[in-house]
Structure formats: C-alpha cells, structure tokens
Coordinates of C-alpha atoms in Angstrom, one line a residue:
Chain N
X7 CA 0.0 -0.3 0.4
X8 CA 1.5 3.3 -1.1
X9 CA 0.7 6.6 1.2
X10 CA 1.4 9.8 0.2
X11 CA 2.7 12.5 3.5
X12 CA 2.0 16.8 2.7
X13 CA 2.5 18.4 5.8
X14 CA 1.6 21.8 6.7
X15 CA 4.2 24.4 6.4
X16 CA 6.0 24.0 10.0
X17 CA 6.1 27.4 11.0
X18 CA 5.4 27.6 14.5
X19 CA 4.7 23.7 15.4
X20 CA 4.0 22.1 19.1
X21 CA 6.4 18.6 18.0
X22 CA 8.9 17.0 16.0
X23 CA 6.5 16.0 12.6
X24 CA 9.2 13.8 10.4
X25 CA 8.3 11.6 13.8
X26 CA 5.5 11.0 12.0
X27 CA 6.8 10.2 8.9
X28 CA 9.2 8.0 10.1
X29 CA 7.0 5.3 11.8
X30 CA 5.2 4.9 8.4
X31 CA 8.3 4.3 6.3
X32 CA 8.7 1.6 9.0
X33 CA 5.3 0.1 7.9
X34 CA 4.7 1.5 5.1
X35 CA 6.0 3.2 1.4
X36 CA 6.2 6.8 1.9
X37 CA 6.1 9.0 -1.5
X38 CA 5.9 13.2 -1.6
X39 CA 3.4 12.6 -4.8
X40 CA -0.7 13.3 -5.3
X41 CA -1.5 10.3 -5.5
X42 CA -1.5 7.1 -3.3
X43 CA -3.6 4.4 -1.7
X44 CA -3.7 6.9 1.3
X45 CA -2.5 10.8 1.8
X46 CA -1.3 10.7 5.3
X47 CA -1.8 15.3 6.0
X48 CA 0.5 16.3 8.8
X49 CA -0.6 19.2 10.7
X50 CA 2.5 20.7 13.3
X51 CA -0.5 22.1 15.4
X52 CA -4.4 22.2 15.6
X53 CA -4.9 24.5 12.9
X54 CA -4.2 21.8 10.9
X55 CA -3.1 23.9 7.5
X56 CA -1.8 20.3 6.0
X57 CA -4.9 19.3 5.6
X58 CA -6.8 22.4 4.7
X59 CA -6.4 21.5 0.8
X60 CA -6.5 17.8 0.6
X61 CA -9.9 16.1 -0.8
X62 CA -10.6 12.5 -0.7
X63 CA -9.4 9.9 1.5
X64 CA -6.7 11.0 4.0
X65 CA -5.9 10.8 7.8
X66 CA -4.2 13.6 10.0
X67 CA -1.8 14.0 11.9
X68 CA -1.3 17.8 14.5
X69 CA 0.4 15.9 17.3
X70 CA 2.2 14.0 19.1
X71 CA 0.8 10.2 19.5
X72 CA 2.5 7.1 19.8
X73 CA 3.8 4.6 17.3
X74 CA 1.3 2.4 17.5
X75 CA -1.2 5.3 17.2
X76 CA -0.3 5.7 14.0
X77 CA 0.0 1.9 12.7
X78 CA -2.9 1.5 13.9
X79 CA -5.2 4.4 12.3
X80 CA -3.3 3.7 8.7
X81 CA -4.3 0.6 8.9
X82 CA -7.9 0.6 10.2
X83 CA -8.2 3.5 7.3
X84 CA -6.9 1.4 4.3
X85 CA -8.4 -1.2 5.2
X86 CA -11.9 0.9 4.7
X87 CA -11.1 1.4 1.5
Chain F
X4 CA -33.6 38.9 20.9
X5 CA -33.5 41.8 23.2
X6 CA -33.3 44.8 23.7
X7 CA -30.8 46.8 26.3
X8 CA -34.4 47.3 28.4
X9 CA -36.1 44.5 27.9
X10 CA -32.6 43.3 29.3
X11 CA -33.3 45.2 32.6
X12 CA -37.2 44.3 32.6
X13 CA -36.2 41.0 33.0
X14 CA -33.6 41.4 36.0
X15 CA -37.1 42.2 37.8
X16 CA -38.5 38.7 37.1
X17 CA -35.3 37.0 39.1
X18 CA -35.9 36.9 43.1
X19 CA -32.1 36.2 43.3
X20 CA -30.2 36.8 46.8
X21 CA -27.7 39.5 47.0
X22 CA -26.5 40.9 50.1
X23 CA -23.8 44.4 50.0
X24 CA -23.1 46.2 53.4
X25 CA -25.6 44.3 55.7
X26 CA -28.0 44.8 53.4
X27 CA -29.9 43.0 51.0
X28 CA -30.3 44.3 47.5
X29 CA -34.2 43.9 46.5
X30 CA -33.9 44.9 42.9
X31 CA -30.5 44.4 40.9
X32 CA -31.8 46.4 38.1
X33 CA -32.4 49.5 40.5
X34 CA -29.9 49.8 43.2
X35 CA -27.2 52.2 42.2
X36 CA -24.5 49.7 43.5
X37 CA -25.3 47.4 40.3
X38 CA -26.9 49.4 38.1
X39 CA -23.9 50.6 36.0
X40 CA -23.2 47.0 36.1
X41 CA -26.5 46.0 34.9
X42 CA -26.2 49.0 32.3
X43 CA -22.9 47.6 30.6
X44 CA -25.0 44.4 29.5
X45 CA -27.6 46.2 28.9
X46 CA -25.3 47.2 26.1
X47 CA -24.3 43.3 24.8
X48 CA -28.2 42.9 24.3
X49 CA -28.6 46.8 22.8
X50 CA -25.7 46.7 20.1
X51 CA -27.6 43.3 18.6
X52 CA -29.6 46.2 17.2
X53 CA -28.4 48.2 15.7
X54 CA -27.5 48.0 12.0
X55 CA -23.5 49.5 12.1
X56 CA -22.9 47.0 15.5
X57 CA -25.1 43.6 13.8
X58 CA -22.4 41.9 12.1
X59 CA -20.2 41.2 15.1
X60 CA -23.1 40.9 17.8
X61 CA -25.5 38.8 15.7
X62 CA -25.0 35.1 14.3
X63 CA -27.2 32.4 12.9
X64 CA -27.5 29.2 15.6
X65 CA -26.6 26.4 13.8
X66 CA -28.9 24.4 15.7
X67 CA -31.1 26.3 15.0
X68 CA -30.9 28.4 12.6
X69 CA -32.7 30.9 13.9
X70 CA -30.0 34.7 14.5
X71 CA -28.8 35.0 17.8
X72 CA -27.1 37.3 20.0
X73 CA -23.0 36.3 19.2
X74 CA -22.8 36.0 23.3
X75 CA -24.6 32.1 22.9
X76 CA -23.4 31.4 19.9
X77 CA -20.6 27.8 19.4
X78 CA -18.4 29.1 17.6
X79 CA -18.6 27.0 13.8
X80 CA -15.5 28.5 11.7
X81 CA -12.1 30.5 13.4
X82 CA -14.1 33.8 11.5
X83 CA -16.9 33.6 14.1
X84 CA -14.0 32.9 17.1
X85 CA -12.7 37.1 15.2
X86 CA -16.4 38.3 15.0
X87 CA -16.5 37.5 19.2
X88 CA -13.0 39.2 19.6
X89 CA -14.1 42.1 17.4
X90 CA -17.8 42.3 19.0
X91 CA -16.3 42.2 22.1
X92 CA -14.0 45.8 21.2
X93 CA -16.9 47.3 20.3
X94 CA -18.0 46.5 23.7
X95 CA -15.0 48.1 25.6
X96 CA -15.5 51.2 23.8
X97 CA -19.6 51.9 24.1
X98 CA -19.1 51.0 27.6
X99 CA -15.1 51.6 29.3
X100 CA -16.0 48.8 31.3
X101 CA -16.8 44.7 32.0
X102 CA -20.0 44.1 29.9
X103 CA -19.8 40.4 31.3
X104 CA -21.4 38.3 28.9
X105 CA -18.5 37.0 27.4
X106 CA -18.4 34.2 30.3
X107 CA -21.1 32.6 30.3
X108 CA -20.8 32.9 26.3
X109 CA -17.2 31.2 27.1
X110 CA -18.7 28.8 29.4
X111 CA -21.3 27.1 27.3
X112 CA -18.6 27.1 24.4
X113 CA -15.8 24.4 27.0
X114 CA -18.8 22.4 27.6
X115 CA -20.1 22.3 24.8
X116 CA -17.1 21.1 24.1
X117 CA -16.6 19.1 26.8
X118 CA -19.9 17.4 27.4
X119 CA -18.8 15.4 23.5
X120 CA -15.2 14.1 24.6
X121 CA -16.5 12.5 27.7
X122 CA -19.6 11.1 25.8
X123 CA -17.8 9.2 23.7
X124 CA -15.6 8.3 26.7
X125 CA -17.8 7.3 28.3
X126 CA -21.5 6.5 26.4
X127 CA -23.2 9.5 28.8
X128 CA -25.1 11.9 27.4
X129 CA -23.7 15.3 28.5
X130 CA -24.3 16.5 24.8
X131 CA -27.0 16.3 23.9
X132 CA -28.3 18.0 27.5
X133 CA -26.0 21.3 26.7
X134 CA -27.5 21.0 23.2
X135 CA -30.9 21.3 24.5
X136 CA -29.7 23.7 27.3
X137 CA -27.7 26.3 25.0
X138 CA -31.2 25.9 22.8
X139 CA -33.2 27.8 26.0
X140 CA -30.8 30.2 26.0
X141 CA -30.4 30.6 22.8
X142 CA -34.5 31.1 22.0
X143 CA -35.3 33.2 25.4
X144 CA -31.8 35.0 24.8
X145 CA -30.7 34.6 28.4
X146 CA -26.8 35.2 29.8
X147 CA -26.0 33.0 31.8
X148 CA -22.3 34.0 34.2
X149 CA -19.9 31.1 34.4
X150 CA -18.2 30.6 36.8
X151 CA -15.0 29.0 37.2
X152 CA -13.7 29.9 40.7
X153 CA -13.9 28.0 43.5
X154 CA -12.6 29.7 47.2
X155 CA -9.9 26.5 47.3
X156 CA -9.0 27.9 51.5
X157 CA -5.4 25.9 51.1
X158 CA -3.9 26.4 48.4
X159 CA -1.6 23.3 48.5
X160 CA -4.5 20.4 49.4
X161 CA -6.2 19.1 46.6
X162 CA -10.1 19.2 47.1
X163 CA -10.2 16.0 49.1
X164 CA -7.7 16.9 50.9
X165 CA -8.9 20.1 52.3
X166 CA -10.1 19.8 55.9
X167 CA -13.6 21.7 55.4
X168 CA -14.9 18.9 51.6
X169 CA -17.1 22.2 51.0
X170 CA -13.6 24.7 49.5
X171 CA -15.0 24.0 46.3
X172 CA -18.2 23.4 45.1
X173 CA -19.4 19.5 45.3
X174 CA -21.5 16.9 44.6
X175 CA -22.9 15.7 48.1
X176 CA -26.4 13.6 47.1
X177 CA -27.3 11.8 43.9
X178 CA -31.3 11.5 43.5
X179 CA -33.5 10.0 41.0
X180 CA -34.3 13.4 39.7
X181 CA -31.1 15.3 39.9
X182 CA -27.9 16.1 42.7
X183 CA -26.9 18.1 45.4
X184 CA -24.1 21.3 44.9
X185 CA -22.4 22.6 47.6
X186 CA -19.9 25.4 48.1
X187 CA -18.9 28.6 46.5
X188 CA -17.6 30.3 43.7
X189 CA -15.4 33.0 43.8
X190 CA -15.6 36.7 41.8
X191 CA -18.5 35.4 39.4
X192 CA -18.2 38.8 36.7
X193 CA -22.6 39.2 36.4
X194 CA -23.8 36.8 38.4
X195 CA -26.2 38.6 39.8
X196 CA -27.8 40.4 37.7
X197 CA -27.5 37.5 34.9
X198 CA -30.4 35.1 34.3
X199 CA -28.8 31.7 34.6
X200 CA -24.8 30.6 36.3
X201 CA -23.0 27.4 34.7
X202 CA -20.7 25.9 37.2
X203 CA -17.3 24.1 36.0
X204 CA -15.2 22.7 37.8
X205 CA -11.3 25.4 39.0
X206 CA -8.5 22.5 38.0
X207 CA -7.4 19.2 37.4
X208 CA -8.6 16.9 39.3
X209 CA -7.6 12.9 40.2
X210 CA -9.8 10.1 41.2
X211 CA -10.7 10.9 44.5
X212 CA -11.6 14.1 44.1
X213 CA -14.6 12.7 41.4
X214 CA -17.5 14.5 44.1
X215 CA -16.0 17.0 42.8
X216 CA -15.8 16.9 39.0
X217 CA -19.2 18.4 38.1
X218 CA -20.4 21.0 35.9
X219 CA -24.6 22.6 35.6
X220 CA -26.8 25.2 35.5
X221 CA -29.5 27.0 37.6
X222 CA -31.3 30.0 37.8
X223 CA -29.9 32.3 38.9
X224 CA -32.3 33.1 42.1
X225 CA -32.6 28.6 42.8
X226 CA -33.1 27.5 46.2
X227 CA -30.6 27.6 47.9
X228 CA -27.6 30.0 45.2
X229 CA -26.7 33.5 47.9
X230 CA -24.5 36.2 46.7
X231 CA -22.2 38.3 48.4
X232 CA -21.8 41.5 46.3
X233 CA -17.4 42.5 46.5
X234 CA -16.4 46.3 47.1
X235 CA -14.2 48.1 44.7
X236 CA -12.6 51.2 45.1
X237 CA -14.6 54.1 45.6
X238 CA -18.0 51.9 45.0
X239 CA -19.9 54.8 47.3
X240 CA -19.5 58.0 45.4
X241 CA -22.0 56.1 42.5
X242 CA -24.2 57.3 45.0
X243 CA -22.4 60.8 45.0
X244 CA -23.9 62.1 42.1
X245 CA -22.8 61.4 38.7
X246 CA -19.1 63.5 38.3
X247 CA -16.8 61.6 41.0
X248 CA -16.7 58.1 39.5
X249 CA -16.0 58.9 36.2
X250 CA -17.6 56.2 34.5
X251 CA -21.0 56.6 36.0
X252 CA -23.2 54.7 33.5
X253 CA -20.7 51.7 33.5
X254 CA -19.4 51.5 36.6
X255 CA -15.7 49.8 36.1
X256 CA -15.3 46.1 35.9
X257 CA -17.5 43.2 35.8
X258 CA -19.1 43.5 39.6
X259 CA -18.0 40.4 41.3
X260 CA -19.5 38.6 44.2
X261 CA -19.1 35.3 45.9
X262 CA -21.8 33.3 45.0
X263 CA -22.8 29.9 47.3
X264 CA -24.4 27.0 47.2
X265 CA -26.3 26.3 49.4
X266 CA -27.6 22.6 49.7
X267 CA -28.2 23.4 45.6
X268 CA -31.2 20.5 43.6
X269 CA -29.9 20.1 40.3
X270 CA -31.7 18.5 37.9
X271 CA -30.0 15.9 36.2
X272 CA -31.3 17.6 32.5
X273 CA -28.6 20.8 34.0
X274 CA -26.3 18.1 34.9
X275 CA -23.1 18.5 32.8
X276 CA -20.6 16.5 33.8
X277 CA -20.8 14.5 37.1
X278 CA -17.6 12.5 38.4
X279 CA -15.6 12.5 35.3
X280 CA -12.6 14.4 37.8
X281 CA -10.9 13.4 33.9
X282 CA -12.5 15.8 32.0
X283 CA -12.3 18.2 35.0
X284 CA -8.5 19.8 33.7
X285 CA -9.8 20.0 30.0
X286 CA -13.2 22.1 31.0
X287 CA -11.0 24.0 33.1
X288 CA -8.5 24.6 30.2
X289 CA -10.7 25.4 27.1
X290 CA -12.9 28.1 28.6
X291 CA -8.9 29.6 29.9
X292 CA -8.6 29.6 25.8
X293 CA -11.6 31.3 25.2
X294 CA -11.8 33.6 28.3
X295 CA -8.2 34.2 27.7
X296 CA -8.8 35.8 23.9
X297 CA -11.6 37.8 24.7
X298 CA -8.8 40.1 27.5
X299 CA -7.1 41.1 24.1
X300 CA -10.7 42.9 23.5
X301 CA -12.4 43.0 25.7
X302 CA -9.2 46.2 27.8
X303 CA -8.1 46.5 24.3
X304 CA -11.9 48.6 23.9
X305 CA -11.8 50.2 27.0
X306 CA -7.6 51.8 26.5
X307 CA -8.8 52.4 23.5
X308 CA -11.4 54.7 25.7
X309 CA -8.3 56.0 28.0
X310 CA -6.4 56.8 25.2
X311 CA -9.6 59.2 23.7
X312 CA -9.7 60.0 27.9
X313 CA -5.9 61.3 28.1
X314 CA -5.1 63.0 24.4
X315 CA -8.4 64.9 25.4
X316 CA -7.2 65.8 28.8
X317 CA -4.1 66.5 27.5
X318 CA -5.5 69.2 24.9
X319 CA -8.1 70.7 28.1
X320 CA -4.6 71.3 29.8
X321 CA -2.7 72.7 27.2
X322 CA -0.2 70.1 26.1
X323 CA -1.1 68.2 23.4
X324 CA 1.1 69.3 20.9
X325 CA 4.0 68.8 23.5
X326 CA 6.2 66.6 21.6
X327 CA 6.9 63.9 24.5
X328 CA 2.8 63.9 24.9
X329 CA 2.8 62.7 21.6
X330 CA 5.0 60.3 21.6
X331 CA 3.4 59.2 25.6
X332 CA 0.2 58.8 23.6
X333 CA 1.7 57.1 20.0
X334 CA 3.3 54.9 22.9
X335 CA 0.2 53.6 24.6
X336 CA -1.5 52.9 20.9
X337 CA 1.2 50.5 20.6
X338 CA 0.8 48.2 23.2
X339 CA -3.1 48.5 23.2
X340 CA -3.2 47.2 19.6
X341 CA 0.2 44.5 20.3
X342 CA -2.5 43.2 22.5
X343 CA -5.4 43.1 19.8
X344 CA -3.0 41.5 17.3
X345 CA -2.4 38.7 20.7
X346 CA -6.3 38.6 20.5
X347 CA -6.7 38.3 16.2
X348 CA -3.8 36.0 15.5
X349 CA -5.4 33.2 18.2
X350 CA -8.9 33.9 17.1
X351 CA -7.6 33.0 12.9
X352 CA -5.0 29.9 14.0
X353 CA -8.3 28.8 15.7
X354 CA -8.9 25.1 14.6
X355 CA -12.7 23.0 14.9
X356 CA -13.2 20.8 17.8
X357 CA -14.1 17.2 18.2
X358 CA -17.9 18.4 18.3
X359 CA -17.5 20.8 14.8
X360 CA -16.7 24.7 18.0
X361 CA -14.0 26.1 16.9
X362 CA -11.5 27.5 20.0
X363 CA -8.5 29.2 19.4
X364 CA -4.6 29.3 19.4
X365 CA -4.4 27.8 23.2
X366 CA -0.4 28.8 23.2
X367 CA -1.5 32.7 21.9
X368 CA -4.9 32.9 23.7
X369 CA -1.6 32.7 26.2
X370 CA 0.3 35.1 25.4
X371 CA -2.6 37.7 24.7
X372 CA -3.7 37.0 28.7
X373 CA 0.1 37.3 30.3
X374 CA 0.3 40.6 27.8
X375 CA -2.5 41.7 28.8
X376 CA -1.6 41.4 33.2
X377 CA 1.5 43.6 32.2
X378 CA 0.0 46.2 28.6
X379 CA -2.3 47.6 31.2
X380 CA -1.0 48.4 33.7
X381 CA 2.1 50.6 31.2
X382 CA -0.5 52.1 29.7
X383 CA -2.5 53.1 33.1
X384 CA 0.8 54.5 34.2
X385 CA 1.5 57.4 30.7
X386 CA -2.4 58.1 31.4
X387 CA -1.2 59.2 35.1
X388 CA 1.9 60.7 34.1
X389 CA 0.2 63.1 31.1
X390 CA -3.1 63.9 33.1
X391 CA -0.8 64.8 35.6
X392 CA -1.1 64.7 39.5
X393 CA -4.8 66.1 40.1
X394 CA -6.0 62.7 39.4
X395 CA -5.6 62.1 42.9
X396 CA -6.9 64.9 43.7
X397 CA -9.9 66.8 41.9
X398 CA -12.5 68.3 44.3
X399 CA -15.7 66.1 44.0
X400 CA -18.4 66.8 42.7
X401 CA -20.2 68.3 46.4
X402 CA -17.9 71.3 46.9
X403 CA -18.0 71.5 43.1
X404 CA -21.6 72.3 44.0
X405 CA -22.1 73.8 46.5
X406 CA -21.9 77.6 46.0
X407 CA -19.7 78.3 48.2
X408 CA -16.3 76.1 46.5
X409 CA -18.3 76.3 42.8
X410 CA -16.6 79.6 40.9
X411 CA -13.3 78.7 43.1
X412 CA -13.4 75.4 41.2
X413 CA -14.1 76.9 38.3
X414 CA -11.9 80.1 38.7
X415 CA -8.9 77.9 40.1
X416 CA -9.8 74.1 37.9
X417 CA -9.4 76.2 34.4
X418 CA -7.5 74.8 31.5
X419 CA -6.9 76.4 28.3
X420 CA -10.0 79.0 28.0
X421 CA -12.4 77.5 25.8
X422 CA -12.4 74.1 28.2
X423 CA -15.4 74.7 30.1
X424 CA -14.1 73.8 34.1
X425 CA -16.4 70.7 34.2
X426 CA -16.2 69.0 31.3
X427 CA -11.6 68.5 32.5
X428 CA -13.0 67.9 35.6
X429 CA -15.1 65.3 33.9
X430 CA -12.7 63.7 32.1
X431 CA -9.7 63.9 35.3
X432 CA -12.6 61.2 36.0
X433 CA -12.2 58.8 33.9
X434 CA -8.0 58.8 33.9
X435 CA -8.9 58.1 37.2
X436 CA -12.2 55.7 36.7
X437 CA -9.6 53.7 34.1
X438 CA -5.9 54.2 35.3
X439 CA -7.1 53.2 39.6
X440 CA -9.1 51.1 41.5
X441 CA -10.9 48.0 40.2
X442 CA -9.3 47.7 36.6
X443 CA -5.2 46.4 36.3
X444 CA -6.2 43.9 39.4
X445 CA -8.9 42.9 37.0
X446 CA -6.2 42.3 34.1
X447 CA -3.7 41.1 35.9
X448 CA -6.6 38.1 38.2
X449 CA -9.4 38.1 35.0
X450 CA -9.0 34.9 33.5
X451 CA -5.7 33.1 36.1
X452 CA -3.3 34.9 37.5
X453 CA -0.1 35.0 35.5
X454 CA 1.7 31.6 36.6
X455 CA -1.6 30.7 35.1
X456 CA -0.4 31.7 31.8
X457 CA 2.6 30.8 32.3
X458 CA 2.7 27.1 33.1
X459 CA 0.5 26.7 30.1
X460 CA 2.7 28.4 27.6
X461 CA 5.7 26.6 28.8
X462 CA 3.7 23.9 27.5
X463 CA 1.8 24.8 25.1
X464 CA 5.3 25.4 23.2
X465 CA 8.1 23.5 22.0
X466 CA 10.8 24.3 23.8
X467 CA 13.2 21.1 22.1
X468 CA 12.4 22.6 18.5
X469 CA 14.5 25.6 19.1
X470 CA 18.1 24.3 21.0
X471 CA 17.0 21.8 17.4
X472 CA 17.4 25.4 15.7
X473 CA 20.2 26.6 17.7
X474 CA 22.3 23.3 17.4
X475 CA 21.5 23.6 13.6
X476 CA 22.2 27.1 13.3
X477 CA 25.1 27.4 15.5
X478 CA 27.0 24.5 13.3
X479 CA 27.2 22.1 16.1
X480 CA 24.1 19.4 14.4
X481 CA 24.2 19.1 10.3
X482 CA 22.1 20.9 8.4
X483 CA 20.3 19.6 6.2
X484 CA 19.1 22.2 3.8
X485 CA 22.7 24.1 3.3
X486 CA 23.7 20.9 2.3
X487 CA 22.0 21.1 -0.3
X488 CA 21.8 24.7 -1.3
X489 CA 25.8 24.4 -0.8
X490 CA 26.1 20.4 -2.2
X491 CA 29.0 19.4 0.6
X492 CA 28.4 20.1 4.4
X493 CA 29.6 23.2 6.2
X494 CA 32.9 21.3 7.7
X495 CA 34.1 21.0 4.1
X496 CA 32.7 24.8 3.0
X497 CA 34.2 26.3 5.9
X498 CA 37.6 23.9 5.9
X499 CA 38.1 25.9 2.1
X500 CA 38.4 29.5 4.4
X501 CA 41.0 27.8 7.2

C-alpha cells in the first residue's frame, strides 16, 4: 500500500512533525506524490493547515502521537478502502 | 433577541438573594450599586439591534437556524472566533467597562466541546443536555454567568484533602431526579445581573476528587443560591452624583460576587459533568483559552477610551502638542494594538474540535492574556503621567456643586480657555476610573493569574524544537538544507576558509 505524505508549512509546530513520517516509513511505502492509496496530512498544530486542501480519503495528524497509534490509524483507514 | 431595555426588565422577574454592605439588594436592575453593571450588560443586548454593529453582535445558531445574539453562539469557524473578539472590543469602547456577558459565552462553548469528549469516552448523554440547554438560552436570549473559580482554602491541598470539604463546589447527594451541590465560587463576574449560572470545576482533579468534578446550570434565584456582592475601590461614589465615579453609567470591571451554593438541587437535564474527574482539567483549559482570548479585545476596547480620555485631558490642559505627550500617547496606542494583534492571531489560528465547535489557539490565547497582565499597567502609568497629580487630588462633585466653593473651583481648576472646568473635571475622573482602582488587578487576575498563563505557555510551546534550531544554526548539528544549497557539508564548505 502506498502512502503519500503532505506537510503543513511548519511555522510553529508543537512537536517534531517528521516523527510521524519516520514511523510511516518503517511500516509502509511512503512518497510525497499527489496520489496514493492514502494521503497522510501532517500538521504541526491544531490549526491543521496540512489538511486544509486535502480532498477524498485522507488521514490527519496534528499532535504528537504514539507509534502504535499511528500504525493502527493508518491500517484502519487502509482497510476501509 | 432582547433589547437593552427588555433585558433590564427581564431581570425584575428574578428574585436572587444578593447581599451588599449588610443589606439585601432587592432589585439588581434599580439599586444604584448594581445598576451601572446592569447598564453595561444591557449594551450587549442593545447593540445587537443596531445595524452598525449587528454583523459582529449577532450570529446564526447552528442549533436552530435562528439569528441570535453572538454571546449565545457556539463558534462554527475561525471567522466566528474573530467576530467574537471584534464584538468584544466594540463593547469595551461603548461601555469603558466590563459588560460581563463573555464569561457565559465561554462557559457554553467550553461545556459544548468537553461534554462531547466525555460522551465519546463514557457513553454518557451530557452533550445532548448541553445542546438542549443552549437552545433554551438562545431562544430566551438569556445571560448566563460562568462560575469557575472555587474559594480553594489551603492552596497546597487538593479539594478532597481540604479540612473543610466544601471549599470547592461538590456533589453532596445524587438523587433519582438530580444532584445536590454545595460550595462557593469566587469573583463571579456579572452573576448578580445574569439569568443563569453555569458552574464548572476550577482545576484538574484526581480520582479522590470525583465529587468535585461537576458542571451544571441553575437560575440565579434557585433555592439555596446566595450572592455577596464584592466591594470595589470608590464604589460608594455611585451614591454621590455622576461626576466622581468617572464612569457613572457603566461602572468599572464586572461587578463580581461570591456565589454560594447552599445545598442547591440541580435536575439531571442541567447536569453536564458528574464525577468524570479526568475531564476536569480539559474543561478548565478549554474555558481558559476562550476567556484569555477575550482579554486582548475587551481591555483594548477600554484602552481605546482611556487613550481618548488622556488625549482629551492633554488638549484641555494645553499640552497636546508637546512632543513627549504625542510620543507617550502613541506608545499607549502601540501597547493596545499589540494586544489586539495577539487576540486576532489566536482567533485566526483557531481550530475545529471533535464536537464541531471551534476554539482559539491555546498558546497564543495565553500569550494574549499574559500581555494583558502587564501592558494595561504601562498604558495606565502613561495616562497618569500625562494627566498629572490632579488625577488623585481633584475636588469632589459636591464641592463643585456647593455655591460657596463652585466659583473657586471654576476659576482655579480651569485649563485652556475654551474648555469648561466641569468638562476637564469629568475627563480627569474618567482617567482616574480607568487607570486607578479595580481595572488593573482585574487585568492581572481575570481569566487566571499570570503564572497560570506561564504554565500553559511552557506546556504548549516546543522548547526542544527551538534548542534543535539553535544547534543547527550554531553548526553543532548537521544542516540538511545548507548541504543541498552548497552541495557540500558545512565542514567541507568552511574548511576552504581555514
């Protein structure tokens, strides 16, 4: 399953956003392409800029979250497809 | 939506138990001590009917589709958050005081957001109760007061550890038809002239404090609710005419009361949290975020009036063109607009919560309020500086009205020839009202004392990220972008220079 990552601009993130991508790369095939089986939007804060222009099926992270939670949410979303 | 006049009339239908200076206030709408605060709150109703302000003063309810007063609205977008603060600044300008109604607005939004999260975890039905309650408030255009701050007793102890268990509001009995609560809430703005009181916990709680995890709403005249109206500096000047107060129509700050819940019964449909101690901290934080957002608007609206008063005094005293006066008034404007920037920023950076309601950015809302614990002291200092010592030595209205002393005051307190002495006196009194007395400590402690904001700022900012930025710039940690820009590592790039 291919996952595409879309970041917000990163002006004042409340956590290290790259941690989400690093976890994703451990379990899935990740790119920055415009299309994939799932778009994962990574915002640095609750403002959620990464998800503002997202369309269709996507998953949005906007705070620090445990590795197993990230994997669980992605798998859950992929299974729904 | 009620008009200002209808709001005042509506208060006469309630019979709250309010005490002040050893007597009971029989009619909050008419008593000279409370009437100015009533007038300030009435402005929130009146402006909703003025086409020049209705864009900020009203909203369309997402619950009913009806146009409602924005103070009873659940924010549905960041634009709603921005319009709230625009409304609040306007009201600060129109009253030069606290108009009190934002607390209930923030309480409704906070319980709307938190009750949704409680239900998701526990399968409870609080959120639907909150929705029904808010519909009732919107339909009747009521003013609920928000009551959060407990009296707290020994601050080193949690609620359940206090010697007297009633020092935080708690559930003393659960019945088939509702709960019975006991305790007291302090500094409750607008409580005496509200229709309802919404109670929330005041701090994060632990399992032992379960009985203190309670949120509910009751009418102000519910059986067992008693209020003791707080004293303010110079409050009895309200009995001495309309000059000495400085702002006789709308008073100063909100008219705060100690609200006592002496075994008050609350039916289940008005209970919004009952024992879910793990959500008490969240409710406090959400409410505090909304309320700290406001302070960059209401205090700035009041500052607009103070800046105007100071500039008027400067003209009346013939110093308006002095370069240091121009500079100081500009400094006042700069300080006020800096606070305004903060409140706009935390609103525009707001976000959608799982409930669908929007709330401001927590970090920036706390920065907003922390600035308000400081900047009003500075703009008030400048106002006092420009006004001069007369701000604390001005004769009373009674001496001005006394035929034996009136001519002497007219002659010797005259400023520039074109300004009547009475106008100069009124303007100096307004500066006194806005820069001395309750206004400043209210800026300090309203919506939480400065340390509360510092804690939130520390928690919500990302210090580790800043440390890493510094390590990269200092050349301690590799700069991935520099390598891409120059095609070599920093070490390789700078080795050529050595």
